Amino acid sequence: MLFEELAELAGQRNAIDGRVVEIVAEIDGDRLWGATGARSIAGLVAWRLGLSSTTAKTITTVAGRLDEFPRCAEAMREGRLSLDQVGVIAGAAAEGSDEHYAQLAAVATVNQLRTAVKLEPRPDPDPRPEPTASITKSSDEHFTTWRIRLPHIESAKLDAALASHREALITEHKHDHAGALSGQRPPLPGTYEAFMRLVEAGWDAEVARRPHGQHTTVIAHLDVEQRMAALHLGPLLTDAERQYLTCDATCEVWFHRAGQPIGAGRTTRTVNRRLRRALEHRHPSCAVPGCGATRGLHAHHLVHWENGGPTDLDNLVLLCPYHHRLHHTGGITITGPATHLTVTDNDGQPLTSASLARPPTKPPPDVPPWTGPLGERADWWWYDPYQPQPPPTNN
Ligand SMILES: [Zn+2]
Ligand SMILES: [Zn+2]
């Protein structure tokens, strides 16, 4: 009795998943997910259906290749194939293999399908395994030892970079110590100094690229009367960029009036560590419903401090960099107070983190019970893998 019921439910579930996949394909095709504030169609599916990211990924993978696998899709709709089975096929099977796998999947388990897909000859089989580069380190009381194993070409790149940095250091050294007596002159910089200079140069470049990164700082200059800001030695910022950058003053803001600096804002607007911990304690992830990001969060001022908003718990929420930028560029709207946050998409529709799931109002899909694939021991010796067709040549 129980197994009969399981079979009936399994058939219905397959049919339901089949329909879910069709709907997702339609949402994706119309790019409807962008308006919801979600980062991706998979993110939207995970959020609105309350699924793991793995399951959501399977759904979007199948949805993305629905046109290529009409028979597999139809079998799902009729309750005869499961989402995971079709997911394996859509994940890696070659174009044109719909019929082949629709037949195979009728009897093959998910694992057997994985094997079958792996047996497909690949157009570009790697002649040799890639040599493995590696970086390892071990520490003793005083030092850490790094072992860097690189392919010759990468190694040559490192050599050249080190040589260039060493040369620059030696030039600076000669310039700085030209007049010094030979006994007081520090030793010439070597490979170690060149290596550290290389690291710092890379780090500086990263600072320029990711101003909000945890280990980076940028400097901005803000004219308090004109409400204009520019990056230090860099370009003028738009209003949105200025408010975004100065919202969580992880950057160092210098205030100017009539062209004169009147002070640095780092200490006043910065969310100090205590406040930040309190914010994390209140809500440890990005405040946008369905996001869940926990890394590199910015403290966003609900009322920007330019407009008199205080830097305190009631006026701050943590946002991931993506949603923080999206808010400041008008993609979503976040309004306080922090305890009763409202987040709306660009149509003004409120976003909530609840899944869309509700008790069914329609009868379940009318499909026959499904007892799953037979999953008999597969004899791969006799299995004929799908042979991808060579691409048509335009001669
Ligand atoms: Zn902000
Ligand atoms: Zn977010």
PDB file of C-alpha atoms in Angstrom, residues 212-388:
ATOM      1  CA  HIS A 212      34.692  48.054  -0.533  1.00  0.00           C
ATOM      2  CA  GLY A 213      36.764  44.919  -0.050  1.00  0.00           C
ATOM      3  CA  GLN A 214      37.541  44.195   3.565  1.00  0.00           C
ATOM      4  CA  HIS A 215      41.268  44.828   3.270  1.00  0.00           C
ATOM      5  CA  THR A 216      41.153  47.798   1.004  1.00  0.00           C
ATOM      6  CA  THR A 217      40.711  51.498   1.430  1.00  0.00           C
ATOM      7  CA  VAL A 218      40.086  54.235  -1.045  1.00  0.00           C
ATOM      8  CA  ILE A 219      40.108  57.932  -0.492  1.00  0.00           C
ATOM      9  CA  ALA A 220      37.311  60.182  -1.721  1.00  0.00           C
ATOM     10  CA  HIS A 221      37.039  63.950  -1.623  1.00  0.00           C
ATOM     11  CA  LEU A 222      33.648  65.433  -0.972  1.00  0.00           C
ATOM     12  CA  ASP A 223      32.668  69.044  -1.469  1.00  0.00           C
ATOM     13  CA  VAL A 224      30.052  69.615   1.210  1.00  0.00           C
ATOM     14  CA  GLU A 225      28.466  72.641  -0.449  1.00  0.00           C
ATOM     15  CA  GLN A 226      28.329  71.343  -4.000  1.00  0.00           C
ATOM     16  CA  ARG A 227      27.669  67.753  -2.919  1.00  0.00           C
ATOM     17  CA  MET A 228      30.242  66.658  -5.421  1.00  0.00           C
ATOM     18  CA  ALA A 229      32.740  63.923  -4.874  1.00  0.00           C
ATOM     19  CA  ALA A 230      35.818  62.710  -6.653  1.00  0.00           C
ATOM     20  CA  LEU A 231      38.107  59.804  -6.041  1.00  0.00           C
ATOM     21  CA  HIS A 232      41.534  60.763  -4.778  1.00  0.00           C
ATOM     22  CA  LEU A 233      43.563  61.564  -7.897  1.00  0.00           C
ATOM     23  CA  GLY A 234      40.652  60.072  -9.821  1.00  0.00           C
ATOM     24  CA  PRO A 235      37.443  60.908 -11.635  1.00  0.00           C
ATOM     25  CA  LEU A 236      34.373  62.769 -10.439  1.00  0.00           C
ATOM     26  CA  LEU A 237      31.629  60.496  -9.161  1.00  0.00           C
ATOM     27  CA  THR A 238      27.968  60.470 -10.109  1.00  0.00           C
ATOM     28  CA  ASP A 239      25.379  61.130  -7.361  1.00  0.00           C
ATOM     29  CA  ALA A 240      24.616  57.415  -7.151  1.00  0.00           C
ATOM     30  CA  GLU A 241      28.296  56.498  -6.978  1.00  0.00           C
ATOM     31  CA  ARG A 242      28.970  59.142  -4.352  1.00  0.00           C
ATOM     32  CA  GLN A 243      26.120  58.025  -2.110  1.00  0.00           C
ATOM     33  CA  TYR A 244      27.028  54.376  -2.616  1.00  0.00           C
ATOM     34  CA  LEU A 245      30.685  54.900  -1.854  1.00  0.00           C
ATOM     35  CA  THR A 246      30.161  57.162   1.126  1.00  0.00           C
ATOM     36  CA  CYS A 247      27.273  55.145   2.577  1.00  0.00           C
ATOM     37  CA  ASP A 248      29.433  52.709   4.493  1.00  0.00           C
ATOM     38  CA  ALA A 249      32.509  54.816   4.902  1.00  0.00           C
ATOM     39  CA  THR A 250      34.928  51.967   4.497  1.00  0.00           C
ATOM     40  CA  CYS A 251      36.576  54.524   2.298  1.00  0.00           C
ATOM     41  CA  GLU A 252      38.265  57.540   3.741  1.00  0.00           C
ATOM     42  CA  VAL A 253      36.185  60.632   3.001  1.00  0.00           C
ATOM     43  CA  TRP A 254      37.788  64.053   3.056  1.00  0.00           C
ATOM     44  CA  PHE A 255      35.375  66.948   3.401  1.00  0.00           C
ATOM     45  CA  HIS A 256      36.101  70.155   1.558  1.00  0.00           C
ATOM     46  CA  ARG A 257      34.498  73.558   1.688  1.00  0.00           C
ATOM     47  CA  ALA A 258      35.497  76.245  -0.795  1.00  0.00           C
ATOM     48  CA  GLY A 259      38.316  74.026  -1.957  1.00  0.00           C
ATOM     49  CA  GLN A 260      39.815  73.654   1.517  1.00  0.00           C
ATOM     50  CA  PRO A 261      39.860  70.333   3.364  1.00  0.00           C
ATOM     51  CA  ILE A 262      37.902  70.655   6.606  1.00  0.00           C
ATOM     52  CA  GLY A 263      38.445  67.188   7.960  1.00  0.00           C
ATOM     53  CA  ALA A 264      38.354  63.473   7.339  1.00  0.00           C
ATOM     54  CA  GLY A 265      35.154  61.573   7.861  1.00  0.00           C
ATOM     55  CA  ARG A 266      36.557  58.202   8.592  1.00  0.00           C
ATOM     56  CA  THR A 267      35.952  58.314  12.316  1.00  0.00           C
ATOM     57  CA  THR A 268      32.535  59.976  12.272  1.00  0.00           C
ATOM     58  CA  ARG A 269      30.620  58.068   9.612  1.00  0.00           C
ATOM     59  CA  THR A 270      32.395  54.759   9.898  1.00  0.00           C
ATOM     60  CA  VAL A 271      30.434  51.937  11.357  1.00  0.00           C
ATOM     61  CA  ASN A 272      32.735  50.961  14.178  1.00  0.00           C
ATOM     62  CA  ARG A 273      33.333  47.362  15.065  1.00  0.00           C
ATOM     63  CA  ARG A 274      30.888  47.318  17.971  1.00  0.00           C
ATOM     64  CA  LEU A 275      28.103  48.745  15.856  1.00  0.00           C
ATOM     65  CA  ARG A 276      28.932  46.346  13.078  1.00  0.00           C
ATOM     66  CA  ARG A 277      28.759  43.385  15.432  1.00  0.00           C
ATOM     67  CA  ALA A 278      25.406  44.620  16.712  1.00  0.00           C
ATOM     68  CA  LEU A 279      24.177  44.834  13.112  1.00  0.00           C
ATOM     69  CA  GLU A 280      25.440  41.327  12.365  1.00  0.00           C
ATOM     70  CA  HIS A 281      23.802  40.051  15.514  1.00  0.00           C
ATOM     71  CA  ARG A 282      20.467  41.582  14.560  1.00  0.00           C
ATOM     72  CA  HIS A 283      20.557  40.215  11.012  1.00  0.00           C
ATOM     73  CA  PRO A 284      23.640  38.284   9.925  1.00  0.00           C
ATOM     74  CA  SER A 285      22.996  38.392   6.180  1.00  0.00           C
ATOM     75  CA  CYS A 286      22.046  40.829   3.421  1.00  0.00           C
ATOM     76  CA  ALA A 287      18.710  42.477   4.321  1.00  0.00           C
ATOM     77  CA  VAL A 288      17.209  41.950   0.880  1.00  0.00           C
ATOM     78  CA  PRO A 289      14.724  39.071   1.141  1.00  0.00           C
ATOM     79  CA  GLY A 290      15.904  35.917  -0.538  1.00  0.00           C
ATOM     80  CA  CYS A 291      19.545  37.026  -0.804  1.00  0.00           C
ATOM     81  CA  GLY A 292      21.260  35.430   2.173  1.00  0.00           C
ATOM     82  CA  ALA A 293      24.744  36.744   1.323  1.00  0.00           C
ATOM     83  CA  THR A 294      26.961  36.924   4.407  1.00  0.00           C
ATOM     84  CA  ARG A 295      30.338  37.999   2.997  1.00  0.00           C
ATOM     85  CA  GLY A 296      31.686  41.481   2.519  1.00  0.00           C
ATOM     86  CA  LEU A 297      28.449  43.155   3.633  1.00  0.00           C
ATOM     87  CA  HIS A 298      28.174  46.944   3.613  1.00  0.00           C
ATOM     88  CA  ALA A 299      26.387  48.905   6.311  1.00  0.00           C
ATOM     89  CA  HIS A 300      23.850  50.947   4.376  1.00  0.00           C
ATOM     90  CA  HIS A 301      22.398  54.188   5.759  1.00  0.00           C
ATOM     91  CA  LEU A 302      18.619  54.043   5.238  1.00  0.00           C
ATOM     92  CA  VAL A 303      18.597  57.829   5.363  1.00  0.00           C
ATOM     93  CA  HIS A 304      21.933  58.849   3.895  1.00  0.00           C
ATOM     94  CA  TRP A 305      24.111  60.863   6.238  1.00  0.00           C
ATOM     95  CA  GLU A 306      24.284  63.555   3.571  1.00  0.00           C
ATOM     96  CA  ASN A 307      20.601  64.046   4.356  1.00  0.00           C
ATOM     97  CA  GLY A 308      21.094  63.966   8.089  1.00  0.00           C
ATOM     98  CA  GLY A 309      20.680  60.241   8.704  1.00  0.00           C
ATOM     99  CA  PRO A 310      22.480  59.089  11.861  1.00  0.00           C
ATOM    100  CA  THR A 311      25.043  56.283  11.948  1.00  0.00           C
ATOM    101  CA  ASP A 312      23.185  54.108  14.425  1.00  0.00           C
ATOM    102  CA  LEU A 313      21.339  50.804  14.639  1.00  0.00           C
ATOM    103  CA  ASP A 314      17.943  52.203  13.610  1.00  0.00           C
ATOM    104  CA  ASN A 315      19.288  53.807  10.465  1.00  0.00           C
ATOM    105  CA  LEU A 316      21.604  51.023   9.288  1.00  0.00           C
ATOM    106  CA  VAL A 317      21.111  47.684   7.591  1.00  0.00           C
ATOM    107  CA  LEU A 318      23.658  45.268   6.159  1.00  0.00           C
ATOM    108  CA  LEU A 319      23.526  44.726   2.404  1.00  0.00           C
ATOM    109  CA  CYS A 320      25.657  42.671   0.064  1.00  0.00           C
ATOM    110  CA  PRO A 321      27.642  44.799  -2.424  1.00  0.00           C
ATOM    111  CA  TYR A 322      25.356  43.719  -5.277  1.00  0.00           C
ATOM    112  CA  HIS A 323      22.128  44.815  -3.576  1.00  0.00           C
ATOM    113  CA  HIS A 324      23.752  47.896  -2.092  1.00  0.00           C
ATOM    114  CA  ARG A 325      24.694  49.090  -5.552  1.00  0.00           C
ATOM    115  CA  LEU A 326      21.304  48.047  -6.930  1.00  0.00           C
ATOM    116  CA  HIS A 327      19.581  50.205  -4.333  1.00  0.00           C
ATOM    117  CA  HIS A 328      21.730  53.264  -4.988  1.00  0.00           C
ATOM    118  CA  THR A 329      21.209  52.937  -8.716  1.00  0.00           C
ATOM    119  CA  GLY A 330      17.443  52.639  -8.288  1.00  0.00           C
ATOM    120  CA  GLY A 331      16.984  48.935  -9.087  1.00  0.00           C
ATOM    121  CA  ILE A 332      15.336  48.262  -5.751  1.00  0.00           C
ATOM    122  CA  THR A 333      14.123  50.540  -2.973  1.00  0.00           C
ATOM    123  CA  ILE A 334      14.909  49.969   0.681  1.00  0.00           C
ATOM    124  CA  THR A 335      13.069  52.017   3.253  1.00  0.00           C
ATOM    125  CA  GLY A 336      13.351  51.963   7.033  1.00  0.00           C
ATOM    126  CA  PRO A 337      13.208  51.969   9.927  1.00  0.00           C
ATOM    127  CA  ALA A 338      15.591  49.055  10.231  1.00  0.00           C
ATOM    128  CA  THR A 339      13.174  47.180  12.465  1.00  0.00           C
ATOM    129  CA  HIS A 340      10.366  47.377   9.878  1.00  0.00           C
ATOM    130  CA  LEU A 341      12.240  47.243   6.633  1.00  0.00           C
ATOM    131  CA  THR A 342      10.401  47.473   3.330  1.00  0.00           C
ATOM    132  CA  VAL A 343      12.166  46.314   0.188  1.00  0.00           C
ATOM    133  CA  THR A 344      10.418  46.788  -3.136  1.00  0.00           C
ATOM    134  CA  ASP A 345      11.424  45.926  -6.665  1.00  0.00           C
ATOM    135  CA  ASN A 346      11.428  48.546  -9.402  1.00  0.00           C
ATOM    136  CA  ASP A 347       7.681  48.038  -9.935  1.00  0.00           C
ATOM    137  CA  GLY A 348       7.088  48.940  -6.304  1.00  0.00           C
ATOM    138  CA  GLN A 349       6.159  45.363  -5.410  1.00  0.00           C
ATOM    139  CA  PRO A 350       7.318  44.421  -1.897  1.00  0.00           C
ATOM    140  CA  LEU A 351       9.854  41.592  -1.713  1.00  0.00           C
ATOM    141  CA  THR A 352       9.525  39.024   1.049  1.00  0.00           C
ATOM    142  CA  SER A 353      11.685  36.040   1.841  1.00  0.00           C
ATOM    143  CA  ALA A 354       8.763  33.651   2.163  1.00  0.00           C
ATOM    144  CA  SER A 355       8.545  30.939  -0.474  1.00  0.00           C
ATOM    145  CA  LEU A 356       5.526  30.984  -2.751  1.00  0.00           C
ATOM    146  CA  ALA A 357       4.422  27.564  -1.520  1.00  0.00           C
ATOM    147  CA  ARG A 358       0.766  27.332  -0.394  1.00  0.00           C
ATOM    148  CA  PRO A 359      -1.735  24.495  -0.038  1.00  0.00           C
ATOM    149  CA  PRO A 360      -2.868  23.280  -3.459  1.00  0.00           C
ATOM    150  CA  THR A 361      -6.232  24.453  -4.761  1.00  0.00           C
ATOM    151  CA  LYS A 362      -6.174  22.396  -7.965  1.00  0.00           C
ATOM    152  CA  PRO A 363      -6.296  18.596  -8.120  1.00  0.00           C
ATOM    153  CA  PRO A 364      -2.883  16.954  -8.549  1.00  0.00           C
ATOM    154  CA  PRO A 365      -1.751  16.244 -12.119  1.00  0.00           C
ATOM    155  CA  ASP A 366      -3.583  13.318 -13.595  1.00  0.00           C
ATOM    156  CA  VAL A 367      -0.680  11.009 -14.399  1.00  0.00           C
ATOM    157  CA  PRO A 368      -0.144   7.296 -13.790  1.00  0.00           C
ATOM    158  CA  PRO A 369       1.914   6.130 -10.811  1.00  0.00           C
ATOM    159  CA  TRP A 370       5.688   5.920 -11.389  1.00  0.00           C
ATOM    160  CA  THR A 371       7.846   3.272  -9.804  1.00  0.00           C
ATOM    161  CA  GLY A 372      11.103   4.846 -10.885  1.00  0.00           C
ATOM    162  CA  PRO A 373      13.698   3.486 -13.297  1.00  0.00           C
ATOM    163  CA  LEU A 374      14.444  -0.224 -13.033  1.00  0.00           C
ATOM    164  CA  GLY A 375      18.069   0.489 -12.226  1.00  0.00           C
ATOM    165  CA  GLU A 376      19.119  -3.021 -13.150  1.00  0.00           C
ATOM    166  CA  ARG A 377      22.816  -3.603 -13.005  1.00  0.00           C
ATOM    167  CA  ALA A 378      24.013  -1.851 -16.100  1.00  0.00           C
ATOM    168  CA  ASP A 379      26.251  -3.737 -18.466  1.00  0.00           C
ATOM    169  CA  TRP A 380      28.330  -0.932 -19.895  1.00  0.00           C
ATOM    170  CA  TRP A 381      30.073  -3.374 -22.217  1.00  0.00           C
ATOM    171  CA  TRP A 382      26.956  -3.518 -24.351  1.00  0.00           C
ATOM    172  CA  TYR A 383      26.002   0.096 -23.944  1.00  0.00           C
ATOM    173  CA  ASP A 384      26.315   2.220 -27.048  1.00  0.00           C
ATOM    174  CA  PRO A 385      27.102   5.783 -25.995  1.00  0.00           C
ATOM    175  CA  TYR A 386      25.458   8.644 -27.805  1.00  0.00           C
ATOM    176  CA  GLN A 387      27.666   9.723 -30.709  1.00  0.00           C
ATOM    177  CA  PRO A 388      27.483  13.480 -31.198  1.00  0.00           C
TER     178      PRO A 388
END
